[in-house]
Short mmCIF file of C-alpha atoms in Angstrom, two decimals:
data_model
loop_
_atom_site.label_atom_id
_atom_site.label_comp_id
_atom_site.label_asym_id
_atom_site.label_seq_id
_atom_site.Cartn_x
_atom_site.Cartn_y
_atom_site.Cartn_z
CA MET A 1 124.82 117.80 76.07
CA THR A 2 123.38 120.67 74.05
CA GLU A 3 123.41 120.65 70.26
CA LYS A 4 126.23 123.20 70.24
CA GLU A 5 128.25 121.15 72.72
CA LEU A 6 127.78 118.02 70.60
CA THR A 7 128.79 119.96 67.49
CA LEU A 8 131.94 121.26 69.15
CA LYS A 9 132.74 117.79 70.52
CA ALA A 10 132.39 116.25 67.06
CA GLY A 11 134.56 119.03 65.67
CA LYS A 12 137.36 118.37 68.16
CA GLU A 13 137.27 114.66 67.35
CA LEU A 14 137.46 115.40 63.62
CA ASP A 15 140.33 117.86 64.14
CA ALA A 16 142.29 115.23 66.07
CA LEU A 17 141.64 112.69 63.32
CA LEU A 18 142.78 115.15 60.67
CA GLU A 19 145.98 115.95 62.57
CA GLU A 20 146.84 112.26 62.78
CA ALA A 21 145.96 111.77 59.12
CA LYS A 22 148.41 114.50 58.09
CA LYS A 23 151.24 112.41 59.52
CA THR A 24 150.26 109.33 57.54
CA GLY A 25 148.98 111.04 54.37
CA ASN A 26 145.51 109.51 54.86
CA LEU A 27 143.80 112.50 53.25
CA VAL A 28 141.96 113.09 50.00
CA VAL A 29 143.66 116.49 49.69
CA ILE A 30 147.20 116.28 51.02
CA ASP A 31 148.55 119.65 49.90
CA ALA A 32 146.10 121.94 51.72
CA THR A 33 147.38 125.03 53.49
CA GLU A 34 146.28 126.41 56.85
CA ASP A 35 147.96 129.78 56.35
CA GLU A 36 145.58 132.40 57.76
CA ALA A 37 146.98 135.05 55.44
CA VAL A 38 146.15 132.89 52.42
CA ILE A 39 142.62 132.27 53.73
CA ARG A 40 141.95 135.95 54.40
CA GLY A 41 143.55 136.98 51.12
CA THR A 42 141.41 134.55 49.14
CA PHE A 43 138.30 135.77 50.95
CA GLU A 44 139.08 139.41 50.17
CA LYS A 45 140.02 138.68 46.56
CA GLY A 46 136.73 136.84 46.11
CA GLU A 47 134.80 139.74 47.71
CA GLY A 48 133.34 137.45 50.37
CA ILE A 49 132.80 134.45 48.09
CA PHE A 50 134.81 131.21 47.93
CA ARG A 51 135.07 128.90 44.93
CA LEU A 52 135.03 125.29 46.12
CA PHE A 53 136.88 122.21 44.93
CA PRO A 54 134.71 119.20 43.92
CA SER A 55 134.33 116.73 46.80
CA PHE A 56 133.45 113.25 45.56
CA VAL A 57 132.56 110.44 47.99
CA PRO A 58 132.56 106.66 47.43
CA ARG A 59 130.18 104.30 49.20
CA ARG A 60 130.58 100.60 49.99
CA PHE A 61 127.00 99.94 48.92
CA ASN A 62 124.98 100.35 45.71
CA LYS A 63 126.50 101.31 42.36
CA ALA A 64 127.13 104.61 40.61
CA GLY A 65 124.29 106.14 38.60
CA ARG A 66 126.94 108.03 36.56
CA ARG A 67 125.10 111.36 36.52
CA LEU A 68 127.63 113.32 38.62
CA LYS A 69 129.48 114.61 35.51
CA LEU A 70 132.53 112.64 36.71
CA HIS A 71 134.80 111.17 34.04
CA PRO A 72 133.91 107.51 33.30
CA ASP A 73 137.49 106.43 34.16
CA ASP A 74 137.30 107.92 37.67
CA TYR A 75 134.34 106.27 39.40
CA PHE A 76 136.68 103.96 41.34
CA ALA A 77 139.28 106.63 42.15
CA PHE A 78 139.37 105.53 45.81
CA GLY A 79 140.09 101.90 44.90
CA MET A 80 137.87 98.96 44.06
CA GLU A 81 137.51 97.87 47.69
CA ARG A 82 135.96 101.24 48.58
CA GLY A 83 133.16 100.98 46.05
CA SER A 84 132.18 103.42 43.33
CA ILE A 85 131.73 107.17 43.70
CA THR A 86 128.02 107.79 44.15
CA GLU A 87 127.98 111.19 45.88
CA ARG A 88 129.32 114.72 45.57
CA TRP A 89 129.23 116.80 48.77
CA PHE A 90 128.77 120.58 48.90
CA SER A 91 129.67 123.18 51.56
CA SER A 92 130.77 120.45 53.94
CA THR A 93 132.76 121.01 57.13
CA ILE A 94 132.37 117.38 58.26
CA ALA A 95 133.73 114.05 57.02
CA ALA A 96 131.71 111.10 55.75
CA ASN A 97 131.05 108.20 58.11
CA ASN A 98 132.61 105.79 55.64
CA GLY A 99 134.23 102.99 57.63
CA PRO A 100 137.78 102.30 58.88
CA SER A 101 139.37 102.43 55.43
CA ALA A 102 138.07 105.93 54.64
CA LYS A 103 140.27 108.94 54.17
CA ALA A 104 140.00 111.27 57.15
CA ASP A 105 138.71 114.18 55.06
CA GLU A 106 136.33 112.33 52.73
CA GLY A 107 133.37 114.58 52.03
CA MET A 108 134.99 117.76 53.34
CA SER A 109 134.89 120.85 51.12
CA TYR A 110 138.08 122.66 50.14
CA VAL A 111 138.44 126.20 48.83
CA CYS A 112 140.40 126.88 45.63
CA VAL A 113 142.82 129.77 46.05
CA ASP A 114 143.11 130.60 42.35
CA TYR A 115 142.53 129.16 38.88
CA ASP A 116 146.32 129.13 38.30
CA THR A 117 147.37 127.19 41.42
CA ASP A 118 146.46 123.92 43.09
CA THR A 119 146.67 125.48 46.56
CA LYS A 120 143.59 124.78 48.69
CA PHE A 121 142.36 125.07 52.27
CA SER A 122 139.38 123.43 53.92
CA LEU A 123 136.10 125.26 54.33
CA ARG A 124 136.25 124.00 57.91
CA MET A 125 139.49 125.93 58.48
CA ALA A 126 138.02 129.01 56.76
CA VAL A 127 135.10 128.98 59.24
CA LYS A 128 137.59 128.77 62.12
CA VAL A 129 139.66 131.67 60.82
CA LEU A 130 136.86 133.97 59.63
CA GLY A 131 134.07 132.96 62.02
CA SER A 132 131.10 135.30 61.92
CA GLY A 133 132.76 137.15 59.04
CA LEU A 134 131.93 134.12 56.92
CA VAL A 135 128.78 132.48 58.32
CA GLY A 136 127.37 135.31 60.45
CA GLU A 137 127.02 135.87 64.19
CA GLU A 138 123.84 133.83 64.66
CA LEU A 139 125.27 130.57 63.36
CA MET A 140 128.53 131.04 65.25
CA GLU A 141 126.66 131.75 68.48
CA LYS A 142 124.17 128.87 68.20
CA TYR A 143 126.29 126.19 66.50
CA GLY A 144 129.91 127.30 66.62
CA GLY A 145 130.16 127.21 62.83
CA TRP A 146 128.40 126.09 59.66
CA PRO A 147 125.74 123.50 60.71
CA MET A 148 124.65 121.88 57.43
CA TYR A 149 125.90 120.56 54.13
CA SER A 150 124.35 119.32 50.91
CA LYS A 151 125.09 116.63 48.36
CA PHE A 152 124.12 114.96 45.14
CA PHE A 153 123.51 111.28 45.67
CA ASP A 154 123.53 109.26 42.50
CA ASN A 155 122.70 105.55 42.69
CA GLU A 156 121.73 103.25 39.85
CA ALA A 157 119.65 101.10 42.20
CA PRO A 158 117.25 102.23 44.95
CA LEU A 159 118.67 102.68 48.44
CA PHE A 160 117.81 100.49 51.41
CA HIS A 161 114.93 101.30 53.77
CA HIS A 162 116.64 103.23 56.56
CA LEU A 163 116.21 106.10 58.98
CA HIS A 164 118.41 108.88 60.32
CA LEU A 165 118.52 109.36 64.06
CA THR A 166 116.64 112.09 65.89
CA PHE A 167 118.72 114.55 67.87
CA GLU A 168 117.73 112.79 71.12
CA ASP A 169 118.73 109.32 69.92
CA ALA A 170 121.92 110.54 68.25
CA ALA A 171 122.94 112.32 71.47
CA ARG A 172 122.94 108.93 73.25
CA VAL A 173 125.92 107.93 71.09
CA GLY A 174 127.52 111.38 71.17
CA LYS A 175 126.37 112.44 67.70
CA LEU A 176 123.93 114.80 65.99
CA GLY A 177 120.55 114.02 64.48
CA LYS A 178 120.00 114.25 60.75
CA PRO A 179 116.89 115.83 59.22
CA GLU A 180 117.25 116.07 55.46
CA CYS A 181 115.50 117.33 52.33
CA TYR A 182 115.28 116.11 48.75
CA PHE A 183 114.99 117.96 45.45
CA PHE A 184 115.15 116.30 42.03
CA PRO A 185 116.82 118.63 39.49
CA LYS A 186 115.61 118.21 35.94
CA GLN A 187 119.04 119.08 34.55
CA LEU A 188 120.61 115.91 35.97
CA ASN A 189 117.79 113.41 35.60
CA ASN A 190 117.44 112.48 31.95
CA TRP A 191 117.66 108.90 33.31
CA PHE A 192 116.01 107.64 36.51
CA GLY A 193 117.96 104.45 37.16
CA GLU A 194 116.23 101.23 38.23
CA ALA A 195 113.45 102.67 40.39
CA ASP A 196 111.69 106.05 40.07
CA TYR A 197 109.89 105.82 43.42
CA THR A 198 110.75 106.41 47.08
CA TYR A 199 109.30 104.62 50.09
CA PHE A 200 108.43 106.76 53.14
CA GLY A 201 107.33 105.43 56.53
CA PHE A 202 104.78 102.63 56.92
CA ASP A 203 101.20 102.12 55.86
CA PRO A 204 98.95 103.68 58.54
CA ASP A 205 97.46 100.24 59.36
CA VAL A 206 100.83 98.63 60.11
CA THR A 207 101.42 97.75 63.77
CA PRO A 208 104.66 98.06 65.76
CA GLU A 209 104.76 94.28 66.20
CA GLU A 210 104.74 93.75 62.42
CA VAL A 211 107.82 95.95 62.09
CA LYS A 212 109.62 94.29 65.02
CA GLU A 213 108.99 90.85 63.52
CA ARG A 214 110.78 91.91 60.31
CA ILE A 215 113.71 93.30 62.31
CA ARG A 216 114.09 90.03 64.26
CA HIS A 217 114.97 88.18 61.05
CA PHE A 218 117.57 90.64 59.75
CA LYS A 219 120.41 88.09 60.08
CA GLU A 220 118.42 85.15 58.74
CA ASP A 221 116.41 86.14 55.69
CA ASP A 222 115.17 89.02 53.54
CA THR A 223 113.26 91.38 55.84
CA ARG A 224 111.05 92.59 52.95
CA ILE A 225 110.44 95.62 55.15
CA THR A 226 109.10 97.66 52.24
CA ASP A 227 106.08 95.31 52.15
CA LEU A 228 104.87 97.45 55.05
CA SER A 229 105.73 100.82 53.51
CA ARG A 230 104.29 103.30 50.99
CA ALA A 231 105.94 104.32 47.72
CA TYR A 232 105.63 107.63 45.86
CA ARG A 233 106.77 108.18 42.29
CA ILE A 234 109.35 110.92 41.84
CA GLU A 235 108.33 114.10 40.06
CA PRO A 236 111.35 116.05 38.70
CA GLY A 237 111.48 119.66 39.87
CA THR A 238 109.83 118.86 43.23
CA GLY A 239 111.06 117.57 46.58
CA TRP A 240 110.36 116.20 50.06
CA TYR A 241 111.27 116.96 53.65
CA THR A 242 112.32 113.85 55.59
CA PRO A 243 112.31 114.37 59.36
CA ALA A 244 114.80 112.45 61.49
CA GLY A 245 113.28 109.20 62.71
CA VAL A 246 111.29 108.57 59.50
CA ILE A 247 112.24 105.44 57.58
CA HIS A 248 112.68 105.84 53.83
CA ALA A 249 114.12 104.04 50.79
CA PRO A 250 115.17 106.67 48.23
CA ALA A 251 114.65 106.21 44.51
CA SER A 252 117.51 105.74 42.06
CA VAL A 253 116.97 109.33 40.89
CA LEU A 254 119.84 111.80 41.25
CA THR A 255 118.90 113.83 44.31
CA TYR A 256 120.02 117.19 45.64
CA GLU A 257 119.98 116.70 49.41
CA PRO A 258 120.48 119.58 51.88
CA GLN A 259 120.82 118.14 55.40
CA TRP A 260 122.15 118.63 58.90
CA ASN A 261 125.84 118.12 59.76
CA SER A 262 125.57 114.43 60.48
CA ASP A 263 125.97 111.03 58.81
CA VAL A 264 124.11 108.61 61.12
CA ASN A 265 121.55 105.98 60.16
CA SER A 266 119.96 102.63 60.94
CA VAL A 267 119.28 100.27 58.02
CA TYR A 268 116.14 98.13 58.29
CA GLU A 269 116.33 96.48 54.85
CA ASN A 270 119.01 93.82 54.33
CA ILE A 271 118.63 92.94 50.62
CA VAL A 272 118.13 95.48 47.81
CA SER A 273 118.51 94.64 44.11
CA GLY A 274 120.38 91.49 45.11
CA GLU A 275 122.90 93.34 47.30
CA VAL A 276 123.12 92.01 50.89
CA TYR A 277 123.83 94.33 53.82
CA PRO A 278 125.49 93.24 57.09
CA ALA A 279 123.66 93.11 60.42
CA GLU A 280 125.81 95.84 62.00
CA MET A 281 124.15 98.40 59.71
CA LEU A 282 120.95 97.87 61.70
CA ASN A 283 122.20 98.75 65.19
CA GLU A 284 125.59 100.44 64.73
CA GLU A 285 124.22 103.75 66.08
CA CYS A 286 122.61 102.25 69.19
CA PRO A 287 124.20 102.26 72.66
CA LEU A 288 125.69 98.86 73.52
CA ASP A 289 123.07 98.25 76.21
CA ASP A 290 120.16 99.11 73.91
CA ASN A 291 120.87 97.54 70.51
CA ASP A 292 118.30 94.74 70.53
CA VAL A 293 115.06 94.71 68.55
CA GLU A 294 113.29 97.05 70.97
CA GLY A 295 116.20 99.48 70.97
CA VAL A 296 116.32 99.60 67.17
CA PHE A 297 112.54 100.03 66.97
CA ARG A 298 112.67 102.98 69.37
CA LEU A 299 114.73 104.90 66.81
CA LEU A 300 111.53 105.32 64.79
CA ASP A 301 109.35 108.40 65.24
CA TRP A 302 106.29 106.18 65.05
CA GLU A 303 103.62 108.85 64.63
CA LYS A 304 105.40 110.45 61.69
CA ASN A 305 106.04 107.06 60.09
CA VAL A 306 102.35 106.10 60.04
CA ASP A 307 101.00 109.59 59.29
CA PRO A 308 97.95 109.00 57.05
CA HIS A 309 98.59 112.39 55.39
CA TYR A 310 102.33 111.95 54.84
CA ARG A 311 102.37 113.47 51.35
CA LYS A 312 100.34 116.48 52.47
CA HIS A 313 102.78 117.20 55.31
CA TYR A 314 106.16 116.45 53.66
CA PHE A 315 105.91 116.78 49.87
CA ARG A 316 107.30 120.09 48.59
CA ARG A 317 106.50 121.92 45.37
CA PRO A 318 108.65 124.96 44.51
CA VAL A 319 107.35 128.32 45.73
CA VAL A 320 108.31 131.49 43.86
CA GLU A 321 110.18 133.92 46.11
CA SER A 322 110.87 136.62 43.51
CA GLU A 323 110.50 137.00 39.76
CA THR A 324 111.78 139.79 37.49
CA LYS A 325 112.79 140.21 33.87
CA GLU A 326 116.32 139.23 34.88
CA PHE A 327 115.77 136.23 37.16
CA THR A 328 113.41 133.93 39.04
CA GLN A 329 114.19 132.52 42.47
CA LYS A 330 112.12 129.74 44.05
CA TRP A 331 112.05 128.06 47.43
CA ILE A 332 112.71 124.35 46.95
CA VAL A 333 113.56 123.43 50.58
CA TYR A 334 111.32 124.99 53.21
CA ALA A 335 108.75 124.39 55.98
CA ASN A 336 111.21 122.87 58.45
CA PRO A 337 113.26 124.45 61.26
CA TYR A 338 116.71 123.29 60.13
CA ILE A 339 117.59 123.85 56.48
CA ALA A 340 116.44 125.82 53.46
CA GLY A 341 117.11 125.80 49.75
CA LYS A 342 116.44 127.85 46.64
CA GLU A 343 116.63 127.43 42.88
CA LEU A 344 117.88 130.54 41.09
CA THR A 345 117.44 130.96 37.33
CA VAL A 346 119.08 133.92 35.57
CA ASN A 347 117.60 134.45 32.13
CA PRO A 348 119.73 134.42 28.94
CA GLY A 349 121.80 137.55 28.42
CA GLN A 350 120.71 139.07 31.74
CA THR A 351 122.61 140.42 34.76
CA ALA A 352 120.98 140.27 38.20
CA VAL A 353 121.98 141.37 41.69
CA VAL A 354 120.52 138.73 44.00
CA LYS A 355 120.29 139.26 47.76
CA ASP A 356 119.72 136.40 50.22
CA PHE A 357 120.65 137.84 53.67
CA ALA A 358 122.27 134.63 54.99
CA ALA A 359 125.40 132.65 54.19
CA TYR A 360 124.89 129.85 51.69
CA GLY A 361 126.56 127.35 49.40
CA CYS A 362 125.52 126.77 45.80
CA ILE A 363 126.10 124.54 42.81
CA THR A 364 125.65 125.51 39.14
CA VAL A 365 123.50 122.97 37.28
CA GLN A 366 122.91 124.68 33.93
CA GLY A 367 124.55 127.35 31.79
CA HIS A 368 127.61 129.57 32.11
CA GLY A 369 128.44 133.13 33.09
CA LYS A 370 129.81 135.14 36.01
CA PHE A 371 129.16 134.67 39.72
CA GLY A 372 130.55 137.67 41.54
CA VAL A 373 134.21 137.93 40.51
CA TYR A 374 134.32 134.31 39.34
CA ASP A 375 133.61 132.57 36.08
CA CYS A 376 130.89 129.96 36.55
CA GLU A 377 129.71 127.08 34.40
CA SER A 378 127.83 123.87 34.93
CA ALA A 379 130.17 120.90 34.72
CA THR A 380 130.23 118.73 31.61
CA LEU A 381 132.98 116.23 32.52
CA LEU A 382 135.16 116.45 35.63
CA HIS A 383 138.30 114.45 36.32
CA PHE A 384 138.72 113.39 39.95
CA GLY A 385 141.23 115.70 41.66
CA GLU A 386 140.81 118.61 39.27
CA GLN A 387 139.25 122.03 39.87
CA SER A 388 135.84 123.11 38.68
CA THR A 389 134.12 126.49 38.57
CA ASP A 390 130.58 125.38 39.37
CA GLU A 391 130.47 125.47 43.20
CA PHE A 392 130.65 128.44 45.58
CA PHE A 393 130.22 129.48 49.20
CA VAL A 394 128.88 132.97 49.89
CA SER A 395 129.44 134.82 53.16
CA GLU A 396 126.53 136.38 55.00
CA GLU A 397 127.75 139.90 54.24
CA ALA A 398 128.20 139.21 50.53
CA ALA A 399 124.78 137.55 50.37
CA SER A 400 123.18 140.54 52.09
CA LYS A 401 124.85 143.07 49.79
CA GLY A 402 123.83 140.99 46.80
CA VAL A 403 125.82 138.83 44.39
CA THR A 404 126.07 140.12 40.82
CA ILE A 405 125.39 137.26 38.42
CA THR A 406 125.59 137.46 34.63
CA ASN A 407 124.29 134.87 32.20
CA LEU A 408 126.66 134.97 29.22
CA SER A 409 124.53 132.70 27.07
CA LYS A 410 122.12 134.22 24.58
CA VAL A 411 119.85 131.16 24.65
CA GLU A 412 120.29 129.03 27.78
CA PRO A 413 119.26 129.81 31.40
CA LEU A 414 121.92 129.95 34.11
CA VAL A 415 120.65 127.85 37.03
CA PHE A 416 121.93 127.43 40.61
CA LEU A 417 120.79 125.34 43.57
CA LYS A 418 121.43 127.07 46.92
CA HIS A 419 121.62 125.53 50.42
CA PHE A 420 121.15 127.51 53.65
CA GLY A 421 121.28 126.88 57.38
CA PRO A 422 118.44 127.55 59.85
CA ASN A 423 118.91 131.34 59.87
CA CYS A 424 117.72 132.01 56.33
CA PRO A 425 114.98 134.68 56.51
CA GLY A 426 111.59 134.48 54.85
CA VAL A 427 111.39 130.70 54.56
CA PRO A 428 107.77 129.58 53.95
CA ALA A 429 106.41 127.88 57.06
CA GLU A 430 103.77 125.73 55.38
CA ALA A 431 104.01 122.95 52.81
CA VAL A 432 102.72 123.72 49.32
CA ASN A 433 101.75 120.62 47.36
#
């Protein structure tokens, strides 16, 4: 199946799941409307921009780093058995792969209709109703919708050594591959958690047999798979591109993570910070007839994993795109064919009209002001289930015309992180490090 066919197939499966969930109330947001008139009216009132409702996601593993600006009382809002909230998803039209007890719409983004009402509708439904009027003709033609999302992940301990499937391997189980990118915002990282370093790949001298031997003992003892890897200390204000098929163990640093519309992985490390992970996390994304040691090993893109110049090829420093008296915009996600990202800083007291020429989502991480017709402000403390005014989705037309942004502070910058799909123009093709 082609990538578009797989995307549409996954979409139909999600739609069926959501329909069933409406009957049982197994939804995070149970009062959402699908009224096309409301969707179009909100779009017109926002002049092509949506304000999004915060989408928090729990995980069964690790523990919350508590840097998501979520109220301290709300980190277990999904129940103790679901684990703590460690992620916030942005511009998402897919649901998290979060086990049988998950809500059907966990991770999905919803659009706020107005500051004075709790009425919402899903961004997924908005893409269906508005189509190319929202995301542009190219994305609708190639992918049938919006093909990426972003998130903050916020763990107190480092994550396990794992990989995300390539498009070829994911297609074998009817899913999509997952390339992803990291950026470490200074505004949210006054504390680094337990480990300020990330492992990527394996040492260039490691052999395939050494890796397979560790995998063989996943059910019996600590694999200590990171003994074979390489660690890099995290530098705030920089990032990395992580191709699908590359094994990695992310640091306990809050990370902004633009990625493809997928949530598939294989976990090679079974004990991290004393937490034990079950064997099914190793081969749950393998076909039933190919889930042995050799099948799991084949999920690795071996050449990328043992690249002797890994940092040179995949580390990313910001690259200035434009700089004026009013604002500075930098590329922070680039040099890959799937996703792009920018950091926009509007200077104190300034108004800027910023053009991007492709649909995008964004999150405010510092300051307050106006974003198009909306108020905008970085969150200080959010209660689960309540609105915010820090996250937006901008249509291709509105992005091309330019969004008028005003920094209402006399002293503090107004800063946004923006996430784009593969049609963003002008993305630098080469790594700068």
